[in-house]
Amino acid sequence: MFCQQVPTTGGIDIKIKKRIPVASGLAGGSADAAAVLLGMNKLFESGLNLEGLKKIGLRLGADVPFCLTGGAAVGRGVGENLTTISPLEDVPILLVNPGLEISAASAYQGLNLGLSRQLRDVRISAKHVKEGDLEEVSQSLYNCLESSVFQSYPIVATLRNKLGSLPESYGSLMSGSGATVFAIMHSDIETVKSAEVLKSKFSTCIATHTSPFGLKIA
C-alpha cells in the first residue's frame, strides 16, 4: 500500500522478531504495520506526514493509526479518530497469556451488538488516566469483547479473575480480543515475582510497565 502511494525502486526485505504471542490481543500486528510504515517513510524520504500515514494504516487495521501515534488516546469511530491524553507513566503491568490464539474476527462475531449497551463512560475513564489515579482506573476497566471470548474460552475468564484477585493487583482486564489478560500492579518487584509464579501454569507471563510511548518489554 505504501509503494502504491509512494513509487519506489528496488525491493524491501523485512525481518520481524516477535517477542509477544501471535493473535494475543496486544495489537502486535498493528504495531508491526505502523513500524513498517514509519520505517519506509524515513528510508525513502517520502515526506508523508502522520495524517498521511494514518490513512494508509487505517486500510490495514483499525488499531494502526493509534500505533502510529503512540502514548494514550481516546479513540472514536472505528478507532481512527484519536484524542491524545496524558499517559500513565512507569506503571507496572503484568501480561499473561494462556497459550491461545484468538482472532479478532471471531471475537467480534460472537458479540451481539443488538443486545450490547455501553456500561462505562470513556470520558470518566480518560479523566482517571490523566489524573494517574490507579484505583479509579482499575475500577473503570471494561472490555465488551469479554462476554464473547469468555463464552468460547472459559480459561480466559478464569485467568482474569485470578489476576484481579492478586493482593498486589489493582485490577485486571482482557486485552483487546484476547487471549492475553493484563493486571495493573503495585510495584515492579511484585510484578516480576507474580510472573515467575504464574509461569508454571501459563505459557506467557511478561512483567513490564507503561511508558509515554505505550507498553515496552522489561
Short mmCIF file of C-alpha atoms in Angstrom, two decimals:
data_model
loop_
_atom_site.label_atom_id
_atom_site.label_comp_id
_atom_site.label_asym_id
_atom_site.label_seq_id
_atom_site.Cartn_x
_atom_site.Cartn_y
_atom_site.Cartn_z
CA MET A 1 0.00 0.00 0.00
CA PHE A 2 2.85 2.34 0.78
CA CYS A 3 4.52 1.67 -2.57
CA GLN A 4 1.24 2.25 -4.40
CA GLN A 5 1.11 5.74 -2.94
CA VAL A 6 4.86 6.44 -2.99
CA PRO A 7 6.57 4.95 -6.06
CA THR A 8 9.88 3.38 -5.07
CA THR A 9 12.67 1.44 -6.74
CA GLY A 10 14.17 -1.84 -5.63
CA GLY A 11 12.73 -4.19 -3.02
CA ILE A 12 12.19 -4.33 0.71
CA ASP A 13 13.34 -7.15 2.99
CA ILE A 14 11.66 -7.03 6.40
CA LYS A 15 12.53 -9.35 9.28
CA ILE A 16 10.37 -9.33 12.40
CA LYS A 17 11.40 -10.83 15.73
CA LYS A 18 8.17 -11.43 17.65
CA ARG A 19 8.53 -11.06 21.41
CA ILE A 20 4.83 -11.40 22.21
CA PRO A 21 2.38 -14.17 21.23
CA VAL A 22 0.61 -14.02 17.86
CA ALA A 23 -3.16 -13.24 17.92
CA SER A 24 -2.94 -12.31 21.60
CA GLY A 25 -4.96 -9.08 21.72
CA LEU A 26 -1.91 -6.86 22.16
CA ALA A 27 -2.07 -5.14 18.75
CA GLY A 28 1.23 -6.74 17.79
CA GLY A 29 0.37 -6.96 14.09
CA SER A 30 -0.87 -3.36 14.08
CA ALA A 31 2.29 -2.18 15.84
CA ASP A 32 4.44 -4.04 13.30
CA ALA A 33 2.50 -2.44 10.43
CA ALA A 34 2.93 1.01 11.97
CA ALA A 35 6.66 0.45 12.40
CA VAL A 36 7.00 -0.62 8.75
CA LEU A 37 5.12 2.47 7.55
CA LEU A 38 7.28 4.77 9.69
CA GLY A 39 10.46 2.99 8.63
CA MET A 40 9.68 3.10 4.91
CA ASN A 41 8.65 6.73 5.12
CA LYS A 42 12.06 7.54 6.60
CA LEU A 43 14.02 5.14 4.38
CA PHE A 44 12.64 6.53 1.15
CA GLU A 45 12.47 10.12 2.45
CA SER A 46 8.87 10.21 1.27
CA GLY A 47 7.87 13.19 3.39
CA LEU A 48 4.43 11.80 4.28
CA ASN A 49 3.09 13.42 7.43
CA LEU A 50 1.45 11.49 10.26
CA GLU A 51 -2.04 12.00 8.88
CA GLY A 52 -0.95 10.60 5.52
CA LEU A 53 0.50 7.53 7.19
CA LYS A 54 -2.67 7.11 9.25
CA LYS A 55 -4.79 7.00 6.10
CA ILE A 56 -2.68 4.13 4.79
CA GLY A 57 -2.67 2.47 8.20
CA LEU A 58 -6.44 2.58 8.57
CA ARG A 59 -6.77 0.46 5.43
CA LEU A 60 -4.61 -2.16 7.16
CA GLY A 61 -6.39 -2.22 10.51
CA ALA A 62 -8.37 -0.08 12.93
CA ASP A 63 -5.54 -0.07 15.52
CA VAL A 64 -2.76 1.03 13.16
CA PRO A 65 -3.48 4.80 13.41
CA PHE A 66 -3.16 4.58 17.19
CA CYS A 67 0.05 2.57 16.92
CA LEU A 68 1.45 5.28 14.66
CA THR A 69 0.57 7.90 17.29
CA GLY A 70 1.53 6.03 20.47
CA GLY A 71 1.04 7.24 24.02
CA ALA A 72 -2.52 7.25 25.33
CA ALA A 73 -5.64 8.35 23.50
CA VAL A 74 -9.41 8.14 23.39
CA GLY A 75 -10.48 6.50 20.13
CA ARG A 76 -13.78 7.08 18.37
CA GLY A 77 -15.24 5.86 15.10
CA VAL A 78 -13.54 2.53 14.46
CA GLY A 79 -10.56 3.85 16.40
CA GLU A 80 -9.19 6.27 13.83
CA ASN A 81 -10.48 9.47 15.47
CA LEU A 82 -7.95 9.91 18.25
CA THR A 83 -7.80 12.44 21.07
CA THR A 84 -4.49 12.19 22.90
CA ILE A 85 -4.43 12.31 26.70
CA SER A 86 -1.67 12.23 29.30
CA PRO A 87 -0.48 8.61 29.61
CA LEU A 88 0.12 6.53 32.70
CA GLU A 89 3.90 6.52 33.00
CA ASP A 90 6.01 3.80 34.66
CA VAL A 91 3.02 1.83 35.93
CA PRO A 92 3.86 -1.86 36.47
CA ILE A 93 1.86 -4.17 34.20
CA LEU A 94 1.62 -7.96 34.24
CA LEU A 95 0.70 -9.65 30.94
CA VAL A 96 -0.39 -13.29 30.97
CA ASN A 97 -1.46 -15.44 28.02
CA PRO A 98 -2.83 -18.97 28.49
CA GLY A 99 -1.41 -20.18 25.18
CA LEU A 100 -4.40 -19.41 22.97
CA GLU A 101 -4.58 -17.65 19.62
CA ILE A 102 -7.88 -15.79 19.23
CA SER A 103 -8.60 -13.91 16.03
CA ALA A 104 -10.23 -10.51 16.43
CA ALA A 105 -12.79 -11.53 13.78
CA SER A 106 -14.01 -14.49 15.85
CA ALA A 107 -14.27 -12.36 18.99
CA TYR A 108 -16.40 -9.76 17.19
CA GLN A 109 -18.54 -12.42 15.52
CA GLY A 110 -19.55 -13.71 18.93
CA LEU A 111 -20.61 -10.24 20.09
CA ASN A 112 -24.32 -9.45 19.83
CA LEU A 113 -24.21 -5.72 19.13
CA GLY A 114 -28.01 -5.52 19.23
CA LEU A 115 -28.00 -6.58 22.87
CA SER A 116 -24.86 -4.69 23.84
CA ARG A 117 -25.02 -1.45 25.74
CA GLN A 118 -22.32 0.89 26.90
CA LEU A 119 -21.61 0.18 30.55
CA ARG A 120 -18.78 2.67 31.01
CA ASP A 121 -18.33 6.32 30.10
CA VAL A 122 -14.96 6.59 28.35
CA ARG A 123 -14.69 10.24 29.40
CA ILE A 124 -14.63 9.21 33.05
CA SER A 125 -12.00 6.55 32.36
CA ALA A 126 -9.89 9.10 30.44
CA LYS A 127 -10.15 11.51 33.37
CA HIS A 128 -8.80 8.88 35.77
CA VAL A 129 -5.93 8.08 33.37
CA LYS A 130 -4.99 11.75 33.04
CA GLU A 131 -5.05 12.11 36.83
CA GLY A 132 -2.95 8.97 37.27
CA ASP A 133 -5.47 7.55 39.76
CA LEU A 134 -4.72 3.82 39.50
CA GLU A 135 -7.50 2.79 41.89
CA GLU A 136 -10.14 4.58 39.82
CA VAL A 137 -8.59 3.49 36.52
CA SER A 138 -8.84 -0.11 37.68
CA GLN A 139 -12.45 0.33 38.77
CA SER A 140 -13.36 1.72 35.35
CA LEU A 141 -11.74 -1.08 33.31
CA TYR A 142 -14.18 -2.51 30.75
CA ASN A 143 -13.96 -4.62 27.58
CA CYS A 144 -17.24 -5.60 25.89
CA LEU A 145 -15.48 -8.39 23.97
CA GLU A 146 -15.01 -10.33 27.19
CA SER A 147 -18.58 -11.68 27.04
CA SER A 148 -17.91 -13.20 23.63
CA VAL A 149 -14.46 -14.59 24.40
CA PHE A 150 -15.30 -15.90 27.88
CA GLN A 151 -18.14 -17.97 26.44
CA SER A 152 -15.86 -19.72 23.96
CA TYR A 153 -12.70 -19.73 26.10
CA PRO A 154 -13.59 -20.02 29.83
CA ILE A 155 -9.89 -20.21 30.75
CA VAL A 156 -9.55 -16.52 29.83
CA ALA A 157 -12.29 -15.64 32.33
CA THR A 158 -10.54 -17.78 34.95
CA LEU A 159 -7.26 -16.03 34.21
CA ARG A 160 -8.80 -12.58 34.53
CA ASN A 161 -10.34 -13.46 37.90
CA LYS A 162 -7.01 -14.88 39.07
CA LEU A 163 -5.02 -11.77 38.17
CA GLY A 164 -7.69 -9.48 39.58
CA SER A 165 -7.62 -11.29 42.91
CA LEU A 166 -3.85 -10.98 43.37
CA PRO A 167 -3.14 -8.92 46.53
CA GLU A 168 -0.59 -6.88 44.59
CA SER A 169 -3.02 -6.11 41.72
CA TYR A 170 -5.22 -3.02 41.40
CA GLY A 171 -7.37 -4.79 38.80
CA SER A 172 -7.31 -6.83 35.61
CA LEU A 173 -8.89 -6.92 32.14
CA MET A 174 -8.70 -8.92 28.94
CA SER A 175 -6.56 -7.06 26.43
CA GLY A 176 -8.23 -6.37 23.07
CA SER A 177 -9.82 -9.51 21.66
CA GLY A 178 -7.79 -11.81 23.95
CA ALA A 179 -6.46 -14.13 24.99
CA THR A 180 -3.93 -12.01 26.92
CA VAL A 181 -5.06 -10.59 30.26
CA PHE A 182 -3.28 -7.67 31.91
CA ALA A 183 -3.16 -6.57 35.53
CA ILE A 184 -2.22 -3.14 36.87
CA MET A 185 0.26 -3.87 39.62
CA HIS A 186 1.51 -2.10 42.73
CA SER A 187 5.26 -2.39 42.09
CA ASP A 188 7.84 -3.73 39.63
CA ILE A 189 9.17 -6.21 42.21
CA GLU A 190 5.71 -7.69 42.84
CA THR A 191 5.09 -7.85 39.09
CA VAL A 192 8.26 -9.86 38.47
CA LYS A 193 7.52 -12.19 41.40
CA SER A 194 3.97 -12.81 40.18
CA ALA A 195 5.20 -13.50 36.64
CA GLU A 196 7.67 -16.09 37.95
CA VAL A 197 4.97 -17.86 39.97
CA LEU A 198 2.45 -17.89 37.09
CA LYS A 199 4.98 -19.23 34.56
CA SER A 200 4.37 -22.74 35.90
CA LYS A 201 0.71 -22.56 34.80
CA PHE A 202 0.58 -20.22 31.81
CA SER A 203 2.68 -20.20 28.64
CA THR A 204 3.47 -16.47 28.54
CA CYS A 205 4.00 -14.22 31.56
CA ILE A 206 5.59 -10.83 30.97
CA ALA A 207 6.50 -8.24 33.59
CA THR A 208 6.55 -4.82 32.00
CA HIS A 209 5.42 -1.24 32.63
CA THR A 210 3.83 1.64 30.80
CA SER A 211 5.80 4.42 29.13
CA PRO A 212 4.90 7.64 27.25
CA PHE A 213 5.04 5.57 24.05
CA GLY A 214 2.93 2.63 25.24
CA LEU A 215 3.95 -0.72 26.72
CA LYS A 216 7.53 -1.84 26.39
CA ILE A 217 9.02 -5.17 27.32
CA ALA A 218 11.02 -5.06 30.53
#
